[in-house]
Amino acid sequence: MNNKQSQDLNYKAGQYATVDLETKEDPEGPLRSFTIASSPTEEGFILMSTRIRDTPFKKKLASLDVGTLNMTAPLGKFVLHEDYSKIVVFLSGGIGVTPFRSMIKYATDTQLPMKITMFDSNRNQDNILFKDEFEEWASLNRNLKSIYIDW
Ligand SMILES: Cc1cc2nc3c(=O)[nH]c(=O)nc-3n(C[C@H](O)[C@H](O)[C@H](O)COP(=O)(O)OP(=O)(O)OC[C@H]3O[C@@H](n4cnc5c(N)ncnc54)[C@H](O)[C@@H]3O)c2cc1C
């Protein structure tokens, strides 16, 4: 989602939205939730990330043309706490890292004084999502540490 639409979307780092592909072909239904992986400090776009697997929803998603996508307003309470003296520990596996991208980017851009350690587990080094960005932000944010575990 780009430009004007993303400026109108008021969300907190870590929130998600439910997307409606309006398809009748998927026995699991047309709705799936996706974290907004961008940060409110990133202007001009909204980022949602997924892995395209061989499921009806993902196949339909991958086949969409550029255009309009129906989704709910941002939802969810999985957001950063406001007591900055409390340390933050994120445990993530695979695509589950999406809310942490949003929260870490937000904490870095706004120079929040909270200490954040993220443990991110993946099948192998090549599967680490957003690794370059996390490394860049760790160089800007001395309160941030990212630890990667691969199997
Ligand atoms: C609050 C919230 C936030 C979410 N954020 C994200 C996000 O940022 N990115 C994201 O990709 N997903 C996210 N999800 C999960 C997302 O909503 C879908 O459930 C997921 O992407 C799988 O959808 P699907 O249509 O491919 O599979 P479905 O049609 O829902 O599942 C079909 C079957 O495929 C199998 N299956 C599906 N996925 C996997 C898998 N990963 N490994 C093994 N088997 C599997 C299961 O057996 C399942 O029964 C979020 C969910 C919630 C509730």
CSV table of N, CA and C and ligand atoms in Angstrom, one decimal:
chain,number,residue,atom,x,y,z
A,1,MET,N,0.9,-1.2,0.0
A,1,MET,CA,0.0,0.0,0.0
A,1,MET,C,0.9,1.2,0.0
A,2,ASN,N,0.5,2.2,-0.8
A,2,ASN,CA,1.4,3.3,-1.0
A,2,ASN,C,0.8,4.7,-0.6
A,3,ASN,N,1.7,5.7,-0.5
A,3,ASN,CA,1.4,7.1,-0.5
A,3,ASN,C,0.2,7.5,0.4
A,4,LYS,N,-0.8,8.0,-0.3
A,4,LYS,CA,-1.9,8.7,0.5
A,4,LYS,C,-2.6,7.7,1.4
A,5,GLN,N,-2.8,6.4,0.9
A,5,GLN,CA,-3.5,5.4,1.8
A,5,GLN,C,-2.7,5.1,3.0
A,6,SER,N,-1.4,5.0,2.9
A,6,SER,CA,-0.6,4.7,4.1
A,6,SER,C,-0.5,5.8,5.0
A,7,GLN,N,-0.6,7.1,4.5
A,7,GLN,CA,-0.6,8.2,5.4
A,7,GLN,C,-1.9,8.3,6.3
A,8,ASP,N,-3.0,7.7,5.7
A,8,ASP,CA,-4.2,7.8,6.4
A,8,ASP,C,-4.3,6.7,7.4
A,9,LEU,N,-3.5,5.7,7.4
A,9,LEU,CA,-3.6,4.6,8.3
A,9,LEU,C,-2.8,4.9,9.6
A,10,ASN,N,-3.6,4.9,10.7
A,10,ASN,CA,-3.1,5.3,12.0
A,10,ASN,C,-2.8,4.0,12.8
A,11,TYR,N,-1.6,3.6,12.9
A,11,TYR,CA,-1.3,2.3,13.6
A,11,TYR,C,-0.2,2.4,14.6
A,12,LYS,N,-0.1,1.5,15.5
A,12,LYS,CA,1.0,1.4,16.5
A,12,LYS,C,1.9,0.3,16.1
A,13,ALA,N,3.2,0.5,16.3
A,13,ALA,CA,4.2,-0.6,16.0
A,13,ALA,C,3.8,-1.9,16.6
A,14,GLY,N,3.6,-2.9,15.8
A,14,GLY,CA,3.3,-4.3,16.4
A,14,GLY,C,1.9,-4.7,16.0
A,15,GLN,N,1.0,-3.7,15.6
A,15,GLN,CA,-0.4,-4.1,15.3
A,15,GLN,C,-0.5,-4.8,14.0
A,16,TYR,N,-1.7,-5.4,13.8
A,16,TYR,CA,-1.9,-6.2,12.6
A,16,TYR,C,-3.2,-5.7,11.9
A,17,ALA,N,-3.5,-6.3,10.8
A,17,ALA,CA,-4.8,-6.0,10.1
A,17,ALA,C,-5.2,-7.3,9.5
A,18,THR,N,-6.5,-7.5,9.3
A,18,THR,CA,-7.1,-8.7,8.7
A,18,THR,C,-7.4,-8.3,7.2
A,19,VAL,N,-6.9,-9.1,6.3
A,19,VAL,CA,-7.0,-8.9,4.9
A,19,VAL,C,-8.2,-9.8,4.4
A,20,ASP,N,-9.0,-9.3,3.5
A,20,ASP,CA,-10.1,-10.0,2.9
A,20,ASP,C,-9.9,-10.1,1.4
A,21,LEU,N,-9.5,-11.4,1.0
A,21,LEU,CA,-9.3,-11.5,-0.5
A,21,LEU,C,-10.6,-11.8,-1.3
A,22,GLU,N,-11.7,-11.9,-0.5
A,22,GLU,CA,-13.0,-12.0,-1.1
A,22,GLU,C,-13.1,-13.2,-2.1
A,23,THR,N,-12.4,-14.3,-1.7
A,23,THR,CA,-12.4,-15.4,-2.6
A,23,THR,C,-13.3,-16.5,-2.0
A,24,LYS,N,-13.9,-17.3,-2.9
A,24,LYS,CA,-14.8,-18.3,-2.5
A,24,LYS,C,-14.1,-19.7,-2.7
A,25,GLU,N,-12.9,-19.6,-3.2
A,25,GLU,CA,-12.2,-20.9,-3.6
A,25,GLU,C,-11.5,-21.5,-2.4
A,26,ASP,N,-11.3,-20.8,-1.3
A,26,ASP,CA,-10.5,-21.3,-0.2
A,26,ASP,C,-11.4,-21.9,0.9
A,27,PRO,N,-11.2,-23.2,1.1
A,27,PRO,CA,-12.1,-23.8,2.2
A,27,PRO,C,-11.8,-23.2,3.6
A,28,GLU,N,-10.7,-22.6,3.8
A,28,GLU,CA,-10.4,-21.9,5.1
A,28,GLU,C,-11.0,-20.5,5.1
A,29,GLY,N,-11.7,-20.1,4.0
A,29,GLY,CA,-12.3,-18.7,4.0
A,29,GLY,C,-11.3,-17.7,3.5
A,30,PRO,N,-11.9,-16.5,3.3
A,30,PRO,CA,-11.1,-15.4,2.6
A,30,PRO,C,-10.3,-14.5,3.5
A,31,LEU,N,-10.3,-14.7,4.8
A,31,LEU,CA,-9.7,-13.8,5.7
A,31,LEU,C,-8.4,-14.3,6.3
A,32,ARG,N,-7.4,-13.5,6.3
A,32,ARG,CA,-6.1,-13.8,7.1
A,32,ARG,C,-5.6,-12.5,7.7
A,33,SER,N,-5.0,-12.7,8.9
A,33,SER,CA,-4.4,-11.5,9.5
A,33,SER,C,-2.9,-11.4,9.2
A,34,PHE,N,-2.4,-10.2,9.0
A,34,PHE,CA,-1.0,-10.0,8.8
A,34,PHE,C,-0.6,-8.8,9.6
A,35,THR,N,0.6,-9.0,10.2
A,35,THR,CA,1.2,-7.9,11.0
A,35,THR,C,1.6,-6.7,10.0
A,36,ILE,N,1.4,-5.5,10.5
A,36,ILE,CA,2.0,-4.4,9.7
A,36,ILE,C,3.5,-4.3,10.1
A,37,ALA,N,4.3,-4.8,9.2
A,37,ALA,CA,5.8,-4.9,9.6
A,37,ALA,C,6.5,-3.6,9.5
A,38,SER,N,5.9,-2.6,8.8
A,38,SER,CA,6.5,-1.3,8.8
A,38,SER,C,6.3,-0.6,10.1
A,39,SER,N,7.0,0.5,10.3
A,39,SER,CA,6.8,1.3,11.5
A,39,SER,C,6.1,2.6,11.2
A,40,PRO,N,5.3,3.1,12.1
A,40,PRO,CA,4.6,4.4,11.8
A,40,PRO,C,5.5,5.5,11.5
A,41,THR,N,6.8,5.3,11.8
A,41,THR,CA,7.8,6.4,11.4
A,41,THR,C,8.2,6.3,10.0
A,42,GLU,N,7.9,5.2,9.3
A,42,GLU,CA,8.2,5.1,7.9
A,42,GLU,C,7.0,5.6,7.0
A,43,GLU,N,7.3,6.7,6.3
A,43,GLU,CA,6.2,7.3,5.6
A,43,GLU,C,6.1,6.8,4.1
A,44,GLY,N,4.9,6.8,3.6
A,44,GLY,CA,4.7,6.5,2.2
A,44,GLY,C,4.5,5.1,1.8
A,45,PHE,N,4.5,4.2,2.8
A,45,PHE,CA,4.2,2.8,2.5
A,45,PHE,C,3.8,2.1,3.7
A,46,ILE,N,3.1,1.0,3.5
A,46,ILE,CA,2.8,0.0,4.6
A,46,ILE,C,3.3,-1.3,4.2
A,47,LEU,N,4.1,-2.0,5.0
A,47,LEU,CA,4.7,-3.3,4.7
A,47,LEU,C,4.0,-4.4,5.4
A,48,MET,N,3.6,-5.4,4.7
A,48,MET,CA,3.2,-6.7,5.2
A,48,MET,C,4.0,-7.8,4.6
A,49,SER,N,4.4,-8.8,5.3
A,49,SER,CA,5.3,-9.8,4.8
A,49,SER,C,4.8,-11.2,5.1
A,50,THR,N,4.9,-12.0,4.0
A,50,THR,CA,4.5,-13.4,4.2
A,50,THR,C,5.4,-14.3,3.3
A,51,ARG,N,5.3,-15.6,3.6
A,51,ARG,CA,6.0,-16.5,2.7
A,51,ARG,C,4.9,-17.1,1.8
A,52,ILE,N,5.1,-17.1,0.5
A,52,ILE,CA,4.2,-17.7,-0.4
A,52,ILE,C,4.3,-19.2,-0.4
A,53,ARG,N,3.3,-19.9,0.1
A,53,ARG,CA,3.3,-21.3,0.2
A,53,ARG,C,2.2,-21.8,-0.7
A,54,ASP,N,2.1,-23.1,-0.9
A,54,ASP,CA,1.1,-23.7,-1.8
A,54,ASP,C,-0.3,-23.9,-1.2
A,55,THR,N,-0.8,-22.8,-0.6
A,55,THR,CA,-2.1,-22.8,0.0
A,55,THR,C,-3.0,-21.9,-0.9
A,56,PRO,N,-4.3,-22.2,-0.9
A,56,PRO,CA,-5.2,-21.4,-1.7
A,56,PRO,C,-5.1,-19.9,-1.5
A,57,PHE,N,-5.0,-19.5,-0.2
A,57,PHE,CA,-5.0,-18.1,0.1
A,57,PHE,C,-3.7,-17.5,-0.5
A,58,LYS,N,-2.6,-18.1,-0.3
A,58,LYS,CA,-1.3,-17.6,-0.7
A,58,LYS,C,-1.2,-17.5,-2.3
A,59,LYS,N,-1.8,-18.6,-2.9
A,59,LYS,CA,-1.8,-18.6,-4.4
A,59,LYS,C,-2.6,-17.4,-4.9
A,60,LYS,N,-3.7,-17.2,-4.3
A,60,LYS,CA,-4.6,-16.1,-4.7
A,60,LYS,C,-3.9,-14.7,-4.5
A,61,LEU,N,-3.2,-14.6,-3.3
A,61,LEU,CA,-2.5,-13.4,-2.9
A,61,LEU,C,-1.4,-13.1,-4.0
A,62,ALA,N,-0.7,-14.2,-4.3
A,62,ALA,CA,0.4,-14.0,-5.3
A,62,ALA,C,0.0,-13.6,-6.7
A,63,SER,N,-1.3,-13.9,-6.9
A,63,SER,CA,-1.8,-13.7,-8.3
A,63,SER,C,-2.4,-12.3,-8.5
A,64,LEU,N,-2.5,-11.6,-7.4
A,64,LEU,CA,-3.2,-10.3,-7.4
A,64,LEU,C,-2.4,-9.2,-8.3
A,65,ASP,N,-3.2,-8.4,-9.0
A,65,ASP,CA,-2.5,-7.3,-9.7
A,65,ASP,C,-2.4,-6.1,-8.7
A,66,VAL,N,-1.6,-5.2,-9.0
A,66,VAL,CA,-1.5,-4.0,-8.2
A,66,VAL,C,-2.8,-3.3,-8.2
A,67,GLY,N,-3.3,-2.9,-7.0
A,67,GLY,CA,-4.6,-2.3,-6.9
A,67,GLY,C,-5.1,-2.2,-5.5
A,68,THR,N,-6.3,-2.3,-5.2
A,68,THR,CA,-6.9,-2.1,-3.9
A,68,THR,C,-7.0,-3.4,-3.2
A,69,LEU,N,-6.7,-3.4,-1.9
A,69,LEU,CA,-6.9,-4.6,-1.1
A,69,LEU,C,-7.8,-4.3,0.1
A,70,ASN,N,-8.8,-5.1,0.4
A,70,ASN,CA,-9.7,-4.8,1.5
A,70,ASN,C,-9.0,-5.3,2.8
A,71,MET,N,-9.0,-4.4,3.8
A,71,MET,CA,-8.5,-4.9,5.1
A,71,MET,C,-9.1,-4.1,6.2
A,72,THR,N,-9.1,-4.6,7.4
A,72,THR,CA,-9.6,-3.9,8.6
A,72,THR,C,-8.7,-2.8,9.0
A,73,ALA,N,-9.2,-2.0,9.9
A,73,ALA,CA,-8.3,-1.0,10.6
A,73,ALA,C,-7.3,-1.8,11.4
A,74,PRO,N,-6.2,-1.1,11.8
A,74,PRO,CA,-5.2,-1.8,12.6
A,74,PRO,C,-5.8,-2.3,14.0
A,75,LEU,N,-5.3,-3.5,14.4
A,75,LEU,CA,-5.9,-4.1,15.6
A,75,LEU,C,-4.7,-4.6,16.4
A,76,GLY,N,-5.0,-4.9,17.7
A,76,GLY,CA,-4.1,-5.7,18.5
A,76,GLY,C,-3.4,-4.9,19.6
A,77,LYS,N,-3.1,-5.6,20.7
A,77,LYS,CA,-2.4,-4.9,21.8
A,77,LYS,C,-1.0,-5.4,22.0
A,78,PHE,N,-0.5,-6.1,21.0
A,78,PHE,CA,0.9,-6.6,21.1
A,78,PHE,C,1.8,-5.5,20.6
A,79,VAL,N,2.0,-4.5,21.5
A,79,VAL,CA,2.8,-3.3,21.1
A,79,VAL,C,3.8,-3.0,22.3
A,80,LEU,N,4.7,-2.1,22.0
A,80,LEU,CA,5.7,-1.8,23.0
A,80,LEU,C,5.0,-1.2,24.3
A,81,HIS,N,5.6,-1.6,25.5
A,81,HIS,CA,5.1,-1.1,26.7
A,81,HIS,C,5.6,0.4,26.9
A,82,GLU,N,5.0,1.1,27.8
A,82,GLU,CA,5.4,2.5,28.0
A,82,GLU,C,6.4,2.7,29.1
A,83,ASP,N,6.7,1.7,29.9
A,83,ASP,CA,7.6,1.9,31.0
A,83,ASP,C,9.0,1.5,30.4
A,84,TYR,N,9.8,2.6,30.1
A,84,TYR,CA,11.0,2.3,29.3
A,84,TYR,C,12.1,1.7,30.2
A,85,SER,N,11.9,1.7,31.6
A,85,SER,CA,12.9,1.1,32.5
A,85,SER,C,12.8,-0.4,32.4
A,86,LYS,N,11.7,-1.0,31.9
A,86,LYS,CA,11.6,-2.4,31.8
A,86,LYS,C,12.3,-2.9,30.5
A,87,ILE,N,13.2,-3.9,30.6
A,87,ILE,CA,13.8,-4.4,29.4
A,87,ILE,C,12.8,-5.2,28.5
A,88,VAL,N,13.1,-5.3,27.2
A,88,VAL,CA,12.3,-6.0,26.3
A,88,VAL,C,13.0,-7.2,25.7
A,89,VAL,N,12.4,-8.4,25.8
A,89,VAL,CA,13.0,-9.5,25.1
A,89,VAL,C,12.0,-10.1,24.1
A,90,PHE,N,12.4,-10.1,22.8
A,90,PHE,CA,11.6,-10.7,21.8
A,90,PHE,C,12.1,-12.1,21.4
A,91,LEU,N,11.2,-13.0,21.3
A,91,LEU,CA,11.5,-14.4,20.8
A,91,LEU,C,10.8,-14.6,19.5
A,92,SER,N,11.5,-14.9,18.5
A,92,SER,CA,10.9,-15.0,17.2
A,92,SER,C,11.3,-16.2,16.4
A,93,GLY,N,10.4,-16.7,15.6
A,93,GLY,CA,10.8,-17.8,14.7
A,93,GLY,C,10.3,-17.5,13.3
A,94,GLY,N,11.1,-17.5,12.3
A,94,GLY,CA,10.7,-17.3,10.9
A,94,GLY,C,9.9,-16.1,10.7
A,95,ILE,N,8.7,-16.2,10.0
A,95,ILE,CA,7.9,-15.1,9.6
A,95,ILE,C,7.4,-14.4,10.9
A,96,GLY,N,7.5,-15.0,12.0
A,96,GLY,CA,7.0,-14.4,13.3
A,96,GLY,C,7.8,-13.2,13.7
A,97,VAL,N,8.8,-12.8,12.9
A,97,VAL,CA,9.6,-11.7,13.3
A,97,VAL,C,9.0,-10.3,12.8
A,98,THR,N,7.8,-10.4,12.1
A,98,THR,CA,7.3,-9.2,11.5
A,98,THR,C,6.9,-8.1,12.5
A,99,PRO,N,6.3,-8.4,13.7
A,99,PRO,CA,6.0,-7.3,14.6
A,99,PRO,C,7.2,-6.7,15.2
A,100,PHE,N,8.3,-7.5,15.3
A,100,PHE,CA,9.6,-7.0,15.9
A,100,PHE,C,10.3,-6.1,14.9
A,101,ARG,N,10.1,-6.3,13.6
A,101,ARG,CA,10.7,-5.3,12.7
A,101,ARG,C,10.0,-4.0,12.9
A,102,SER,N,8.7,-4.0,13.1
A,102,SER,CA,8.0,-2.7,13.3
A,102,SER,C,8.4,-2.0,14.6
A,103,MET,N,8.4,-2.8,15.7
A,103,MET,CA,8.7,-2.2,17.0
A,103,MET,C,10.2,-1.8,17.1
A,104,ILE,N,11.1,-2.5,16.5
A,104,ILE,CA,12.5,-2.2,16.6
A,104,ILE,C,12.8,-0.9,15.7
A,105,LYS,N,12.2,-0.9,14.6
A,105,LYS,CA,12.4,0.3,13.7
A,105,LYS,C,11.8,1.5,14.4
A,106,TYR,N,10.6,1.4,15.0
A,106,TYR,CA,10.0,2.5,15.7
A,106,TYR,C,10.9,3.0,16.9
A,107,ALA,N,11.3,2.0,17.7
A,107,ALA,CA,12.2,2.3,18.9
A,107,ALA,C,13.5,3.0,18.5
A,108,THR,N,14.0,2.6,17.3
A,108,THR,CA,15.3,3.2,16.8
A,108,THR,C,15.0,4.6,16.3
A,109,ASP,N,14.0,4.8,15.5
A,109,ASP,CA,13.7,6.1,14.9
A,109,ASP,C,13.4,7.1,15.9
A,110,THR,N,12.7,6.7,17.0
A,110,THR,CA,12.2,7.7,18.0
A,110,THR,C,13.2,7.7,19.2
A,111,GLN,N,14.3,6.9,19.1
A,111,GLN,CA,15.3,6.9,20.1
A,111,GLN,C,14.7,6.6,21.5
A,112,LEU,N,13.8,5.6,21.6
A,112,LEU,CA,13.3,5.2,22.8
A,112,LEU,C,14.4,4.6,23.7
A,113,PRO,N,14.4,4.9,25.0
A,113,PRO,CA,15.5,4.5,25.8
A,113,PRO,C,15.4,3.1,26.3
A,114,MET,N,14.5,2.3,25.8
A,114,MET,CA,14.3,0.9,26.3
A,114,MET,C,15.3,-0.1,25.7
A,115,LYS,N,15.8,-1.0,26.6
A,115,LYS,CA,16.8,-2.0,26.1
A,115,LYS,C,16.0,-3.1,25.5
A,116,ILE,N,16.4,-3.5,24.3
A,116,ILE,CA,15.7,-4.6,23.5
A,116,ILE,C,16.7,-5.6,23.1
A,117,THR,N,16.4,-6.9,23.4
A,117,THR,CA,17.2,-8.0,22.9
A,117,THR,C,16.2,-8.9,22.1
A,118,MET,N,16.6,-9.2,20.9
A,118,MET,CA,15.7,-10.1,20.1
A,118,MET,C,16.5,-11.4,19.8
A,119,PHE,N,15.9,-12.5,20.1
A,119,PHE,CA,16.4,-13.9,19.7
A,119,PHE,C,15.5,-14.3,18.5
A,120,ASP,N,16.2,-14.5,17.4
A,120,ASP,CA,15.5,-14.8,16.2
A,120,ASP,C,15.9,-16.2,15.6
A,121,SER,N,15.0,-17.2,15.6
A,121,SER,CA,15.4,-18.5,15.2
A,121,SER,C,14.9,-18.8,13.8
A,122,ASN,N,15.8,-19.4,12.9
A,122,ASN,CA,15.5,-19.7,11.5
A,122,ASN,C,16.1,-21.0,11.1
A,123,ARG,N,15.6,-21.6,10.0
A,123,ARG,CA,16.2,-22.8,9.6
A,123,ARG,C,17.6,-22.7,9.2
A,124,ASN,N,18.0,-21.6,8.5
A,124,ASN,CA,19.4,-21.4,8.2
A,124,ASN,C,19.6,-19.9,8.0
A,125,GLN,N,20.9,-19.5,7.8
A,125,GLN,CA,21.2,-18.1,7.7
A,125,GLN,C,20.5,-17.4,6.6
A,126,ASP,N,20.3,-18.1,5.5
A,126,ASP,CA,19.7,-17.5,4.3
A,126,ASP,C,18.2,-17.2,4.5
A,127,ASN,N,17.6,-17.8,5.5
A,127,ASN,CA,16.2,-17.5,5.8
A,127,ASN,C,15.9,-16.4,6.8
A,128,ILE,N,17.0,-15.7,7.2
A,128,ILE,CA,16.8,-14.7,8.2
A,128,ILE,C,16.2,-13.4,7.5
A,129,LEU,N,15.0,-13.1,8.0
A,129,LEU,CA,14.3,-12.0,7.4
A,129,LEU,C,14.7,-10.7,8.0
A,130,PHE,N,14.9,-9.7,7.2
A,130,PHE,CA,15.2,-8.3,7.6
A,130,PHE,C,16.6,-8.2,8.3
A,131,LYS,N,17.5,-9.2,8.0
A,131,LYS,CA,18.7,-9.2,8.8
A,131,LYS,C,19.5,-7.9,8.6
A,132,ASP,N,19.6,-7.5,7.3
A,132,ASP,CA,20.4,-6.3,7.0
A,132,ASP,C,19.9,-5.1,7.7
A,133,GLU,N,18.6,-5.0,7.7
A,133,GLU,CA,17.9,-3.8,8.4
A,133,GLU,C,18.2,-3.9,9.9
A,134,PHE,N,18.1,-5.1,10.5
A,134,PHE,CA,18.3,-5.2,12.0
A,134,PHE,C,19.8,-4.8,12.3
A,135,GLU,N,20.7,-5.2,11.4
A,135,GLU,CA,22.1,-4.9,11.7
A,135,GLU,C,22.3,-3.4,11.6
A,136,GLU,N,21.7,-2.8,10.6
A,136,GLU,CA,21.8,-1.3,10.4
A,136,GLU,C,21.3,-0.6,11.6
A,137,TRP,N,20.1,-1.0,12.1
A,137,TRP,CA,19.5,-0.4,13.2
A,137,TRP,C,20.3,-0.6,14.5
A,138,ALA,N,20.9,-1.8,14.7
A,138,ALA,CA,21.7,-2.0,15.8
A,138,ALA,C,22.9,-1.1,15.9
A,139,SER,N,23.4,-0.7,14.7
A,139,SER,CA,24.5,0.3,14.6
A,139,SER,C,24.1,1.7,15.0
A,140,LEU,N,22.8,1.9,14.9
A,140,LEU,CA,22.2,3.3,15.3
A,140,LEU,C,21.6,3.3,16.7
A,141,ASN,N,21.3,2.1,17.2
A,141,ASN,CA,20.6,2.1,18.5
A,141,ASN,C,21.4,1.2,19.5
A,142,ARG,N,22.1,1.9,20.4
A,142,ARG,CA,22.9,1.1,21.3
A,142,ARG,C,22.1,0.3,22.3
A,143,ASN,N,20.8,0.5,22.4
A,143,ASN,CA,20.0,-0.3,23.3
A,143,ASN,C,19.5,-1.6,22.6
A,144,LEU,N,19.9,-1.9,21.4
A,144,LEU,CA,19.4,-3.0,20.7
A,144,LEU,C,20.4,-4.1,20.4
A,145,LYS,N,20.0,-5.3,20.8
A,145,LYS,CA,20.9,-6.5,20.4
A,145,LYS,C,20.0,-7.5,19.7
A,146,SER,N,20.6,-8.1,18.6
A,146,SER,CA,19.9,-9.1,17.9
A,146,SER,C,20.7,-10.4,17.9
A,147,ILE,N,20.1,-11.5,18.3
A,147,ILE,CA,20.9,-12.8,18.4
A,147,ILE,C,20.2,-13.8,17.5
A,148,TYR,N,20.9,-14.4,16.6
A,148,TYR,CA,20.3,-15.3,15.6
A,148,TYR,C,20.7,-16.7,15.9
A,149,ILE,N,19.7,-17.6,15.8
A,149,ILE,CA,19.9,-19.0,16.0
A,149,ILE,C,19.4,-19.7,14.7
A,150,ASP,N,20.3,-20.5,14.2
A,150,ASP,CA,19.8,-21.3,13.0
A,150,ASP,C,20.1,-22.8,13.2
A,151,TRP,N,19.3,-23.6,12.6
A,151,TRP,CA,19.3,-25.0,12.8
A,151,TRP,C,19.9,-25.7,11.6
B,1,LIG,C1,-2.3,-11.5,14.7
B,1,LIG,C2,-1.7,-12.3,13.5
B,1,LIG,C3,-0.6,-11.8,12.8
B,1,LIG,C4,-0.1,-12.5,11.7
B,1,LIG,N1,0.9,-12.0,11.0
B,1,LIG,C5,1.4,-12.7,10.0
B,1,LIG,C6,2.5,-12.1,9.2
B,1,LIG,O1,3.0,-11.0,9.4
B,1,LIG,N2,2.9,-12.9,8.1
B,1,LIG,C7,2.4,-14.1,7.8
B,1,LIG,O2,2.9,-14.7,6.9
B,1,LIG,N3,1.5,-14.7,8.6
B,1,LIG,C8,0.9,-14.0,9.6
B,1,LIG,N4,-0.1,-14.5,10.4
B,1,LIG,C9,-0.6,-15.8,9.9
B,1,LIG,C10,-1.5,-15.7,8.7
B,1,LIG,O3,-2.8,-15.1,9.1
B,1,LIG,C11,-1.9,-17.0,8.1
B,1,LIG,O4,-2.5,-17.8,9.0
B,1,LIG,C12,-0.7,-17.8,7.6
B,1,LIG,O5,0.1,-16.9,6.7
B,1,LIG,C13,-1.0,-19.1,6.8
B,1,LIG,O6,-2.0,-18.8,5.9
B,1,LIG,P1,-2.3,-19.7,4.6
B,1,LIG,O7,-3.6,-19.2,4.0
B,1,LIG,O8,-1.1,-19.9,3.8
B,1,LIG,O9,-2.6,-21.1,5.3
B,1,LIG,P2,-4.0,-21.6,5.7
B,1,LIG,O10,-5.0,-21.8,4.6
B,1,LIG,O11,-4.5,-20.8,6.9
B,1,LIG,O12,-3.6,-23.0,6.3
B,1,LIG,C14,-3.8,-24.2,5.5
B,1,LIG,C15,-2.9,-25.3,6.1
B,1,LIG,O13,-1.6,-25.1,5.6
B,1,LIG,C16,-0.7,-25.5,6.7
B,1,LIG,N5,0.2,-24.4,6.9
B,1,LIG,C17,-0.1,-23.1,6.8
B,1,LIG,N6,1.0,-22.3,7.0
B,1,LIG,C18,2.0,-23.2,7.4
B,1,LIG,C19,3.3,-23.1,7.8
B,1,LIG,N7,3.9,-21.8,7.9
B,1,LIG,N8,4.0,-24.2,8.1
B,1,LIG,C20,3.4,-25.4,8.0
B,1,LIG,N9,2.2,-25.6,7.6
B,1,LIG,C21,1.5,-24.5,7.3
B,1,LIG,C22,-1.6,-25.8,7.9
B,1,LIG,O14,-1.7,-27.2,8.0
B,1,LIG,C23,-2.9,-25.2,7.6
B,1,LIG,O15,-3.9,-26.0,8.2
B,1,LIG,C24,-0.6,-13.8,11.4
B,1,LIG,C25,-1.7,-14.3,12.2
B,1,LIG,C26,-2.2,-13.6,13.2
B,1,LIG,C27,-3.4,-14.1,14.0
